[in-house]
């Protein structure tokens, strides 16, 4: 029963973070509950670890019981925490899909777009990931509800 | 009105926060904003509610508390408009979690929205439920979600599928309701529905074997067809990534096939062709293709064996491993790890490459590779692999050295073909990375050295040499000091030279130099210093010519601020100065430490008392660290100039015995994996008890002043029985009693408030019984009437009873009825004790006693521990 519980709890993506080069969080979405304090320390530790790596090194870092898949776009780091069983390369591809989706919506997305339209990025992410699982991989399908909201207002 | 575009104040806030140069400025801005939002909440401001919530989300992201906004989320969710609901649900997912009671309040809104006519609102509710659903909500809302799995719009179906995953994980009992709707999703064409449906089925299979059987039987063929269609599908711009249609779906399908094929030959057979096709046809020059290959190899390795496919998979691994892209190499190592159990031989072929990866500049790759090497080691390849790793230790990064050292030590210990090789490798590790070696590792080394009697001379000489170059490695210093203490004479006299050794000339004074350096080094910690002190005591006997010099070194520690060192220094000094006659027997070489016991204790499987009773002298040093205290105390009684801190009061004695109050820094015995309270004196003192040393009985007599009334099985038993009430405890349990003194005592009868009398102590000469009573209304306090009965034919005079209890108890002793105890049948002494148990109901009483009296003017001392008190006192 205990063993069962262990892998039932495994859920794929455990958090998505966007952090700039200065280590400031620009977006944080957790799919498991962490207290404020835990989140702050976790983010600090991970960002320090990833920032210390150069571009020649691989995109995967193991930290505590997470595996972090990260990718850098200009000044912004995208960090996705996953469970051990997750396909790291697929997550790398997922990050790129997320960036392309934002790009399609904002047109040449940059850090400021994400800051000032935080809720929209969250809406997109919500269309792509629910409870740590990927829901949708078509950019058009992801963006339809977001654009609908824009039109409605 | 759009709350976001017209809400300039959100922008203003973000700008203000961006403009902050210091964290303090940011805090000030946030504090001001939060105050304004709180005010708006208090005024129940409707117009800006969504804007305030958007701000709160930003503030939350920065890591500030935002709990006061939680109720606002609920209000927004309950409002009719889509934009309000949208932001409300987002806030719900970000600011709340399933642990909070607020969630209870949202269940009703969710239920309404799940039944809403607007499908976007249904989608919102599903998404929120999928992210935050608790077990209670799962039970309440499962029927709605189940219905929505068949909703006409695919965008709702896909979200309902993921919502179902959350529900069945929270309440696995609900799984069976979802089996049929879930399998229906597998026939869909919409990618979103398909990918979530596959995911749901995968999780169902993991939760319920019934679902696994059902899906395996009904859906394997269909899934294989779906994967085939997907792999062969023409270009579709919406899902295309680097020429591959929807790699995410590929991967999900491969994962589900893995679950279905595992342990089922038929299902595995069904999927062979498509797996072969994916493995051979997928482009491997882009990330997406490699992700699929990666998943495909894992599936091939997990399902039932098919020789051809395995070869294909191993070839892919080989290609990955030699890839220049670090990401690909990393996943290759990851995959090889999983492939080891399926095909260890194939993985062994890549050993050289893997070993190179251990030395990679990328920490992530190094870590993976090291773990892989670790599982690849076996008896045949341990020598070259260990050599490679130890050579690398020298140049490795400091932050990697801890991991590397631990793995090397583990490999060497597990597969060493012979003792000399093990000792050699361990010395190399200690020399290179002694500061990273864990305590149990060097304990183990000492145990092995102790057992390799033909290598004692070789080892101590090798350590002496190593010490000359690496005196800064703490654990090397400890092992060296221990070995010089034990085998110093072999070092000086070149005893047991092996052919491979270079001759070495070490004088007695050189050997003492090493220990002196160790004890005087500022970086040495308490354990090292204490070990050095013991080594010095031993050397003082081994090297009579250095005895005076050693005494001088020891004397310097009489003023140590560390109590432990000070006390030992005083004791050792007195042994050297005043007890020449017993010193040599006192500091004899340690008996061989029992490896089986050590390993057993390390595994935590052997309780102290069970440690091989057939060879008590061997098992004791491993098994019990505690008895050292009574021995030391007794020594104190015998050496006049000792301040004898422990003889000043019974309480101290008990603390010594039970380790109630020992500082965490107290040192560990050389073999003392047993407990932190062990100290090194133990090693020496216990070595007295070696049955092979008949002369030791004199020491025993001095140490145990009342041993005459016991029938010693062996000297050591006698020593340990000092601390025991022989009459009340079975002989097998001496260590247990000492170690478990504070644990609940063995069950005794308990007839309500009336407590049975107990025989607290009995020896051949004396019996002590306790009668208990409680004062009404004061359950914590017990009044004990102690009765002493003389069992001998001599009258005891100057009779003094002392008792001590651990800190959670308070003890008050009334005066005794007399200080003379007449012979049997002619009367007794009674004395009342009052004990208050501050942990009443949690801990049982326990007591150390000491009884002193004179027989014909000769002092006699008896000691014991009482732990057969009735419970609940």
mmCIF file with all atom_site columns, N, CA, C and O in Angstrom, chain B residues 393-394 401 426-436 462-481 514 517-518 521 523-524 528:
data_model
loop_
_atom_site.group_PDB
_atom_site.id
_atom_site.type_symbol
_atom_site.label_atom_id
_atom_site.label_alt_id
_atom_site.label_comp_id
_atom_site.label_asym_id
_atom_site.label_entity_id
_atom_site.label_seq_id
_atom_site.pdbx_PDB_ins_code
_atom_site.Cartn_x
_atom_site.Cartn_y
_atom_site.Cartn_z
_atom_site.occupancy
_atom_site.B_iso_or_equiv
_atom_site.pdbx_formal_charge
_atom_site.auth_seq_id
_atom_site.auth_comp_id
_atom_site.auth_asym_id
_atom_site.auth_atom_id
_atom_site.pdbx_PDB_model_num
ATOM 1   N N  . UNK B 1 393 ? 39.831 10.866 -7.684 1.00 0.00 ? 393 UNK B N  1
ATOM 2   C CA . UNK B 1 393 ? 39.511 11.555 -6.430 1.00 0.00 ? 393 UNK B CA 1
ATOM 3   C C  . UNK B 1 393 ? 40.445 12.749 -6.215 1.00 0.00 ? 393 UNK B C  1
ATOM 4   O O  . UNK B 1 393 ? 40.033 13.816 -5.766 1.00 0.00 ? 393 UNK B O  1
ATOM 5   N N  . UNK B 1 394 ? 41.705 12.532 -6.580 1.00 0.00 ? 394 UNK B N  1
ATOM 6   C CA . UNK B 1 394 ? 42.719 13.551 -6.347 1.00 0.00 ? 394 UNK B CA 1
ATOM 7   C C  . UNK B 1 394 ? 42.410 14.866 -7.064 1.00 0.00 ? 394 UNK B C  1
ATOM 8   O O  . UNK B 1 394 ? 42.674 15.939 -6.536 1.00 0.00 ? 394 UNK B O  1
ATOM 9   N N  . UNK B 1 401 ? 33.442 15.600 -4.268 1.00 0.00 ? 401 UNK B N  1
ATOM 10  C CA . UNK B 1 401 ? 34.290 14.651 -3.569 1.00 0.00 ? 401 UNK B CA 1
ATOM 11  C C  . UNK B 1 401 ? 33.532 13.844 -2.513 1.00 0.00 ? 401 UNK B C  1
ATOM 12  O O  . UNK B 1 401 ? 33.837 12.677 -2.296 1.00 0.00 ? 401 UNK B O  1
ATOM 13  N N  . UNK B 1 426 ? 41.526 1.813  1.167  1.00 0.00 ? 426 UNK B N  1
ATOM 14  C CA . UNK B 1 426 ? 40.964 2.720  2.166  1.00 0.00 ? 426 UNK B CA 1
ATOM 15  C C  . UNK B 1 426 ? 42.005 3.743  2.606  1.00 0.00 ? 426 UNK B C  1
ATOM 16  O O  . UNK B 1 426 ? 41.688 4.901  2.828  1.00 0.00 ? 426 UNK B O  1
ATOM 17  N N  . UNK B 1 427 ? 43.255 3.304  2.718  1.00 0.00 ? 427 UNK B N  1
ATOM 18  C CA . UNK B 1 427 ? 44.287 4.265  3.099  1.00 0.00 ? 427 UNK B CA 1
ATOM 19  C C  . UNK B 1 427 ? 44.440 5.334  2.028  1.00 0.00 ? 427 UNK B C  1
ATOM 20  O O  . UNK B 1 427 ? 44.626 6.500  2.328  1.00 0.00 ? 427 UNK B O  1
ATOM 21  N N  . UNK B 1 428 ? 44.332 4.908  0.773  1.00 0.00 ? 428 UNK B N  1
ATOM 22  C CA . UNK B 1 428 ? 44.419 5.902  -0.307 1.00 0.00 ? 428 UNK B CA 1
ATOM 23  C C  . UNK B 1 428 ? 43.274 6.908  -0.184 1.00 0.00 ? 428 UNK B C  1
ATOM 24  O O  . UNK B 1 428 ? 43.468 8.110  -0.327 1.00 0.00 ? 428 UNK B O  1
ATOM 25  N N  . UNK B 1 429 ? 42.080 6.390  0.054  1.00 0.00 ? 429 UNK B N  1
ATOM 26  C CA . UNK B 1 429 ? 40.927 7.292  0.167  1.00 0.00 ? 429 UNK B CA 1
ATOM 27  C C  . UNK B 1 429 ? 41.105 8.219  1.360  1.00 0.00 ? 429 UNK B C  1
ATOM 28  O O  . UNK B 1 429 ? 40.892 9.433  1.267  1.00 0.00 ? 429 UNK B O  1
ATOM 29  N N  . UNK B 1 430 ? 41.536 7.670  2.474  1.00 0.00 ? 430 UNK B N  1
ATOM 30  C CA . UNK B 1 430 ? 41.723 8.496  3.671  1.00 0.00 ? 430 UNK B CA 1
ATOM 31  C C  . UNK B 1 430 ? 42.780 9.569  3.418  1.00 0.00 ? 430 UNK B C  1
ATOM 32  O O  . UNK B 1 430 ? 42.649 10.703 3.875  1.00 0.00 ? 430 UNK B O  1
ATOM 33  N N  . UNK B 1 431 ? 43.805 9.211  2.659  1.00 0.00 ? 431 UNK B N  1
ATOM 34  C CA . UNK B 1 431 ? 44.862 10.171 2.387  1.00 0.00 ? 431 UNK B CA 1
ATOM 35  C C  . UNK B 1 431 ? 44.356 11.298 1.485  1.00 0.00 ? 431 UNK B C  1
ATOM 36  O O  . UNK B 1 431 ? 44.663 12.459 1.694  1.00 0.00 ? 431 UNK B O  1
ATOM 37  N N  . UNK B 1 432 ? 43.555 10.933 0.481  1.00 0.00 ? 432 UNK B N  1
ATOM 38  C CA . UNK B 1 432 ? 43.086 11.936 -0.470 1.00 0.00 ? 432 UNK B CA 1
ATOM 39  C C  . UNK B 1 432 ? 41.902 12.723 0.052  1.00 0.00 ? 432 UNK B C  1
ATOM 40  O O  . UNK B 1 432 ? 41.787 13.916 -0.181 1.00 0.00 ? 432 UNK B O  1
ATOM 41  N N  . UNK B 1 433 ? 41.001 12.025 0.702  1.00 0.00 ? 433 UNK B N  1
ATOM 42  C CA . UNK B 1 433 ? 39.726 12.663 1.043  1.00 0.00 ? 433 UNK B CA 1
ATOM 43  C C  . UNK B 1 433 ? 39.256 12.236 2.426  1.00 0.00 ? 433 UNK B C  1
ATOM 44  O O  . UNK B 1 433 ? 38.076 12.014 2.648  1.00 0.00 ? 433 UNK B O  1
ATOM 45  N N  . UNK B 1 434 ? 40.178 12.142 3.350  1.00 0.00 ? 434 UNK B N  1
ATOM 46  C CA . UNK B 1 434 ? 39.821 11.682 4.696  1.00 0.00 ? 434 UNK B CA 1
ATOM 47  C C  . UNK B 1 434 ? 38.753 12.527 5.346  1.00 0.00 ? 434 UNK B C  1
ATOM 48  O O  . UNK B 1 434 ? 37.974 12.036 6.163  1.00 0.00 ? 434 UNK B O  1
ATOM 49  N N  . UNK B 1 435 ? 38.699 13.797 4.976  1.00 0.00 ? 435 UNK B N  1
ATOM 50  C CA . UNK B 1 435 ? 37.699 14.663 5.616  1.00 0.00 ? 435 UNK B CA 1
ATOM 51  C C  . UNK B 1 435 ? 36.298 14.392 5.105  1.00 0.00 ? 435 UNK B C  1
ATOM 52  O O  . UNK B 1 435 ? 35.331 14.894 5.666  1.00 0.00 ? 435 UNK B O  1
ATOM 53  N N  . UNK B 1 436 ? 36.188 13.648 4.023  1.00 0.00 ? 436 UNK B N  1
ATOM 54  C CA . UNK B 1 436 ? 34.859 13.358 3.480  1.00 0.00 ? 436 UNK B CA 1
ATOM 55  C C  . UNK B 1 436 ? 34.372 11.977 3.895  1.00 0.00 ? 436 UNK B C  1
ATOM 56  O O  . UNK B 1 436 ? 33.259 11.590 3.574  1.00 0.00 ? 436 UNK B O  1
ATOM 57  N N  . UNK B 1 462 ? 52.038 1.573  7.134  1.00 0.00 ? 462 UNK B N  1
ATOM 58  C CA . UNK B 1 462 ? 51.467 2.312  5.997  1.00 0.00 ? 462 UNK B CA 1
ATOM 59  C C  . UNK B 1 462 ? 50.772 3.581  6.495  1.00 0.00 ? 462 UNK B C  1
ATOM 60  O O  . UNK B 1 462 ? 50.884 4.651  5.890  1.00 0.00 ? 462 UNK B O  1
ATOM 61  N N  . UNK B 1 463 ? 50.073 3.467  7.607  1.00 0.00 ? 463 UNK B N  1
ATOM 62  C CA . UNK B 1 463 ? 49.393 4.640  8.157  1.00 0.00 ? 463 UNK B CA 1
ATOM 63  C C  . UNK B 1 463 ? 50.405 5.682  8.612  1.00 0.00 ? 463 UNK B C  1
ATOM 64  O O  . UNK B 1 463 ? 50.207 6.888  8.433  1.00 0.00 ? 463 UNK B O  1
ATOM 65  N N  . UNK B 1 464 ? 51.482 5.201  9.192  1.00 0.00 ? 464 UNK B N  1
ATOM 66  C CA . UNK B 1 464 ? 52.517 6.129  9.650  1.00 0.00 ? 464 UNK B CA 1
ATOM 67  C C  . UNK B 1 464 ? 53.040 6.932  8.463  1.00 0.00 ? 464 UNK B C  1
ATOM 68  O O  . UNK B 1 464 ? 53.172 8.154  8.535  1.00 0.00 ? 464 UNK B O  1
ATOM 69  N N  . UNK B 1 465 ? 53.282 6.227  7.357  1.00 0.00 ? 465 UNK B N  1
ATOM 70  C CA . UNK B 1 465 ? 53.767 6.930  6.165  1.00 0.00 ? 465 UNK B CA 1
ATOM 71  C C  . UNK B 1 465 ? 52.714 7.913  5.658  1.00 0.00 ? 465 UNK B C  1
ATOM 72  O O  . UNK B 1 465 ? 53.022 9.049  5.325  1.00 0.00 ? 465 UNK B O  1
ATOM 73  N N  . UNK B 1 466 ? 51.479 7.453  5.602  1.00 0.00 ? 466 UNK B N  1
ATOM 74  C CA . UNK B 1 466 ? 50.409 8.313  5.076  1.00 0.00 ? 466 UNK B CA 1
ATOM 75  C C  . UNK B 1 466 ? 50.263 9.554  5.946  1.00 0.00 ? 466 UNK B C  1
ATOM 76  O O  . UNK B 1 466 ? 50.042 10.659 5.447  1.00 0.00 ? 466 UNK B O  1
ATOM 77  N N  . UNK B 1 467 ? 50.410 9.373  7.224  1.00 0.00 ? 467 UNK B N  1
ATOM 78  C CA . UNK B 1 467 ? 50.253 10.506 8.137  1.00 0.00 ? 467 UNK B CA 1
ATOM 79  C C  . UNK B 1 467 ? 51.288 11.586 7.855  1.00 0.00 ? 467 UNK B C  1
ATOM 80  O O  . UNK B 1 467 ? 51.004 12.772 7.990  1.00 0.00 ? 467 UNK B O  1
ATOM 81  N N  . UNK B 1 468 ? 52.495 11.162 7.446  1.00 0.00 ? 468 UNK B N  1
ATOM 82  C CA . UNK B 1 468 ? 53.546 12.146 7.189  1.00 0.00 ? 468 UNK B CA 1
ATOM 83  C C  . UNK B 1 468 ? 53.159 13.104 6.064  1.00 0.00 ? 468 UNK B C  1
ATOM 84  O O  . UNK B 1 468 ? 53.603 14.237 6.056  1.00 0.00 ? 468 UNK B O  1
ATOM 85  N N  . UNK B 1 469 ? 52.310 12.632 5.110  1.00 0.00 ? 469 UNK B N  1
ATOM 86  C CA . UNK B 1 469 ? 51.950 13.511 3.988  1.00 0.00 ? 469 UNK B CA 1
ATOM 87  C C  . UNK B 1 469 ? 50.563 14.118 4.126  1.00 0.00 ? 469 UNK B C  1
ATOM 88  O O  . UNK B 1 469 ? 50.286 15.170 3.578  1.00 0.00 ? 469 UNK B O  1
ATOM 89  N N  . UNK B 1 470 ? 49.668 13.454 4.841  1.00 0.00 ? 470 UNK B N  1
ATOM 90  C CA . UNK B 1 470 ? 48.276 13.940 4.869  1.00 0.00 ? 470 UNK B CA 1
ATOM 91  C C  . UNK B 1 470 ? 47.756 14.109 6.286  1.00 0.00 ? 470 UNK B C  1
ATOM 92  O O  . UNK B 1 470 ? 46.669 13.656 6.615  1.00 0.00 ? 470 UNK B O  1
ATOM 93  N N  . UNK B 1 471 ? 48.500 14.786 7.118  1.00 0.00 ? 471 UNK B N  1
ATOM 94  C CA . UNK B 1 471 ? 48.090 14.913 8.519  1.00 0.00 ? 471 UNK B CA 1
ATOM 95  C C  . UNK B 1 471 ? 46.847 15.777 8.686  1.00 0.00 ? 471 UNK B C  1
ATOM 96  O O  . UNK B 1 471 ? 46.316 15.895 9.782  1.00 0.00 ? 471 UNK B O  1
ATOM 97  N N  . UNK B 1 472 ? 46.378 16.387 7.574  1.00 0.00 ? 472 UNK B N  1
ATOM 98  C CA . UNK B 1 472 ? 45.216 17.271 7.735  1.00 0.00 ? 472 UNK B CA 1
ATOM 99  C C  . UNK B 1 472 ? 43.899 16.533 7.518  1.00 0.00 ? 472 UNK B C  1
ATOM 100 O O  . UNK B 1 472 ? 42.839 17.108 7.682  1.00 0.00 ? 472 UNK B O  1
ATOM 101 N N  . UNK B 1 473 ? 43.966 15.260 7.168  1.00 0.00 ? 473 UNK B N  1
ATOM 102 C CA . UNK B 1 473 ? 42.724 14.505 6.920  1.00 0.00 ? 473 UNK B CA 1
ATOM 103 C C  . UNK B 1 473 ? 42.265 13.846 8.219  1.00 0.00 ? 473 UNK B C  1
ATOM 104 O O  . UNK B 1 473 ? 42.853 12.875 8.677  1.00 0.00 ? 473 UNK B O  1
ATOM 105 N N  . UNK B 1 474 ? 41.217 14.391 8.777  1.00 0.00 ? 474 UNK B N  1
ATOM 106 C CA . UNK B 1 474 ? 40.777 13.991 10.110 1.00 0.00 ? 474 UNK B CA 1
ATOM 107 C C  . UNK B 1 474 ? 40.650 12.479 10.299 1.00 0.00 ? 474 UNK B C  1
ATOM 108 O O  . UNK B 1 474 ? 41.173 11.915 11.256 1.00 0.00 ? 474 UNK B O  1
ATOM 109 N N  . UNK B 1 475 ? 39.941 11.811 9.384  1.00 0.00 ? 475 UNK B N  1
ATOM 110 C CA . UNK B 1 475 ? 39.701 10.398 9.654  1.00 0.00 ? 475 UNK B CA 1
ATOM 111 C C  . UNK B 1 475 ? 40.970 9.570  9.483  1.00 0.00 ? 475 UNK B C  1
ATOM 112 O O  . UNK B 1 475 ? 41.144 8.553  10.147 1.00 0.00 ? 475 UNK B O  1
ATOM 113 N N  . UNK B 1 476 ? 41.881 10.032 8.637  1.00 0.00 ? 476 UNK B N  1
ATOM 114 C CA . UNK B 1 476 ? 43.171 9.345  8.533  1.00 0.00 ? 476 UNK B CA 1
ATOM 115 C C  . UNK B 1 476 ? 43.896 9.464  9.875  1.00 0.00 ? 476 UNK B C  1
ATOM 116 O O  . UNK B 1 476 ? 44.458 8.500  10.391 1.00 0.00 ? 476 UNK B O  1
ATOM 117 N N  . UNK B 1 477 ? 43.852 10.656 10.447 1.00 0.00 ? 477 UNK B N  1
ATOM 118 C CA . UNK B 1 477 ? 44.509 10.881 11.731 1.00 0.00 ? 477 UNK B CA 1
ATOM 119 C C  . UNK B 1 477 ? 43.925 9.944  12.785 1.00 0.00 ? 477 UNK B C  1
ATOM 120 O O  . UNK B 1 477 ? 44.654 9.304  13.539 1.00 0.00 ? 477 UNK B O  1
ATOM 121 N N  . UNK B 1 478 ? 42.621 9.811  12.804 1.00 0.00 ? 478 UNK B N  1
ATOM 122 C CA . UNK B 1 478 ? 41.992 8.972  13.819 1.00 0.00 ? 478 UNK B CA 1
ATOM 123 C C  . UNK B 1 478 ? 42.427 7.515  13.688 1.00 0.00 ? 478 UNK B C  1
ATOM 124 O O  . UNK B 1 478 ? 42.791 6.880  14.673 1.00 0.00 ? 478 UNK B O  1
ATOM 125 N N  . UNK B 1 479 ? 42.361 7.019  12.449 1.00 0.00 ? 479 UNK B N  1
ATOM 126 C CA . UNK B 1 479 ? 42.721 5.615  12.265 1.00 0.00 ? 479 UNK B CA 1
ATOM 127 C C  . UNK B 1 479 ? 44.202 5.412  12.609 1.00 0.00 ? 479 UNK B C  1
ATOM 128 O O  . UNK B 1 479 ? 44.577 4.431  13.253 1.00 0.00 ? 479 UNK B O  1
ATOM 129 N N  . UNK B 1 480 ? 45.032 6.361  12.193 1.00 0.00 ? 480 UNK B N  1
ATOM 130 C CA . UNK B 1 480 ? 46.460 6.253  12.476 1.00 0.00 ? 480 UNK B CA 1
ATOM 131 C C  . UNK B 1 480 ? 46.694 6.224  13.983 1.00 0.00 ? 480 UNK B C  1
ATOM 132 O O  . UNK B 1 480 ? 47.419 5.375  14.510 1.00 0.00 ? 480 UNK B O  1
ATOM 133 N N  . UNK B 1 481 ? 46.075 7.145  14.673 1.00 0.00 ? 481 UNK B N  1
ATOM 134 C CA . UNK B 1 481 ? 46.267 7.240  16.111 1.00 0.00 ? 481 UNK B CA 1
ATOM 135 C C  . UNK B 1 481 ? 45.804 5.956  16.787 1.00 0.00 ? 481 UNK B C  1
ATOM 136 O O  . UNK B 1 481 ? 46.472 5.413  17.660 1.00 0.00 ? 481 UNK B O  1
ATOM 137 N N  . UNK B 1 514 ? 53.724 11.364 16.387 1.00 0.00 ? 514 UNK B N  1
ATOM 138 C CA . UNK B 1 514 ? 52.499 11.346 15.580 1.00 0.00 ? 514 UNK B CA 1
ATOM 139 C C  . UNK B 1 514 ? 51.288 11.631 16.465 1.00 0.00 ? 514 UNK B C  1
ATOM 140 O O  . UNK B 1 514 ? 50.453 12.488 16.149 1.00 0.00 ? 514 UNK B O  1
ATOM 141 N N  . UNK B 1 517 ? 51.269 15.209 17.664 1.00 0.00 ? 517 UNK B N  1
ATOM 142 C CA . UNK B 1 517 ? 50.816 16.140 16.617 1.00 0.00 ? 517 UNK B CA 1
ATOM 143 C C  . UNK B 1 517 ? 49.298 16.105 16.543 1.00 0.00 ? 517 UNK B C  1
ATOM 144 O O  . UNK B 1 517 ? 48.629 17.128 16.492 1.00 0.00 ? 517 UNK B O  1
ATOM 145 N N  . UNK B 1 518 ? 48.754 14.892 16.547 1.00 0.00 ? 518 UNK B N  1
ATOM 146 C CA . UNK B 1 518 ? 47.299 14.745 16.412 1.00 0.00 ? 518 UNK B CA 1
ATOM 147 C C  . UNK B 1 518 ? 46.570 15.426 17.566 1.00 0.00 ? 518 UNK B C  1
ATOM 148 O O  . UNK B 1 518 ? 45.567 16.102 17.371 1.00 0.00 ? 518 UNK B O  1
ATOM 149 N N  . UNK B 1 521 ? 47.031 19.360 17.371 1.00 0.00 ? 521 UNK B N  1
ATOM 150 C CA . UNK B 1 521 ? 46.581 20.067 16.175 1.00 0.00 ? 521 UNK B CA 1
ATOM 151 C C  . UNK B 1 521 ? 45.294 20.826 16.505 1.00 0.00 ? 521 UNK B C  1
ATOM 152 O O  . UNK B 1 521 ? 44.364 20.257 17.081 1.00 0.00 ? 521 UNK B O  1
ATOM 153 N N  . UNK B 1 523 ? 42.993 21.836 14.588 1.00 0.00 ? 523 UNK B N  1
ATOM 154 C CA . UNK B 1 523 ? 41.820 21.407 13.831 1.00 0.00 ? 523 UNK B CA 1
ATOM 155 C C  . UNK B 1 523 ? 41.242 20.099 14.349 1.00 0.00 ? 523 UNK B C  1
ATOM 156 O O  . UNK B 1 523 ? 40.121 19.746 14.018 1.00 0.00 ? 523 UNK B O  1
ATOM 157 N N  . UNK B 1 524 ? 41.990 19.379 15.154 1.00 0.00 ? 524 UNK B N  1
ATOM 158 C CA . UNK B 1 524 ? 41.484 18.094 15.644 1.00 0.00 ? 524 UNK B CA 1
ATOM 159 C C  . UNK B 1 524 ? 40.238 18.317 16.487 1.00 0.00 ? 524 UNK B C  1
ATOM 160 O O  . UNK B 1 524 ? 40.204 19.210 17.325 1.00 0.00 ? 524 UNK B O  1
ATOM 161 N N  . UNK B 1 528 ? 39.012 12.978 17.905 1.00 0.00 ? 528 UNK B N  1
ATOM 162 C CA . UNK B 1 528 ? 40.405 12.713 17.579 1.00 0.00 ? 528 UNK B CA 1
ATOM 163 C C  . UNK B 1 528 ? 41.270 12.884 18.816 1.00 0.00 ? 528 UNK B C  1
ATOM 164 O O  . UNK B 1 528 ? 42.131 12.061 19.113 1.00 0.00 ? 528 UNK B O  1
#
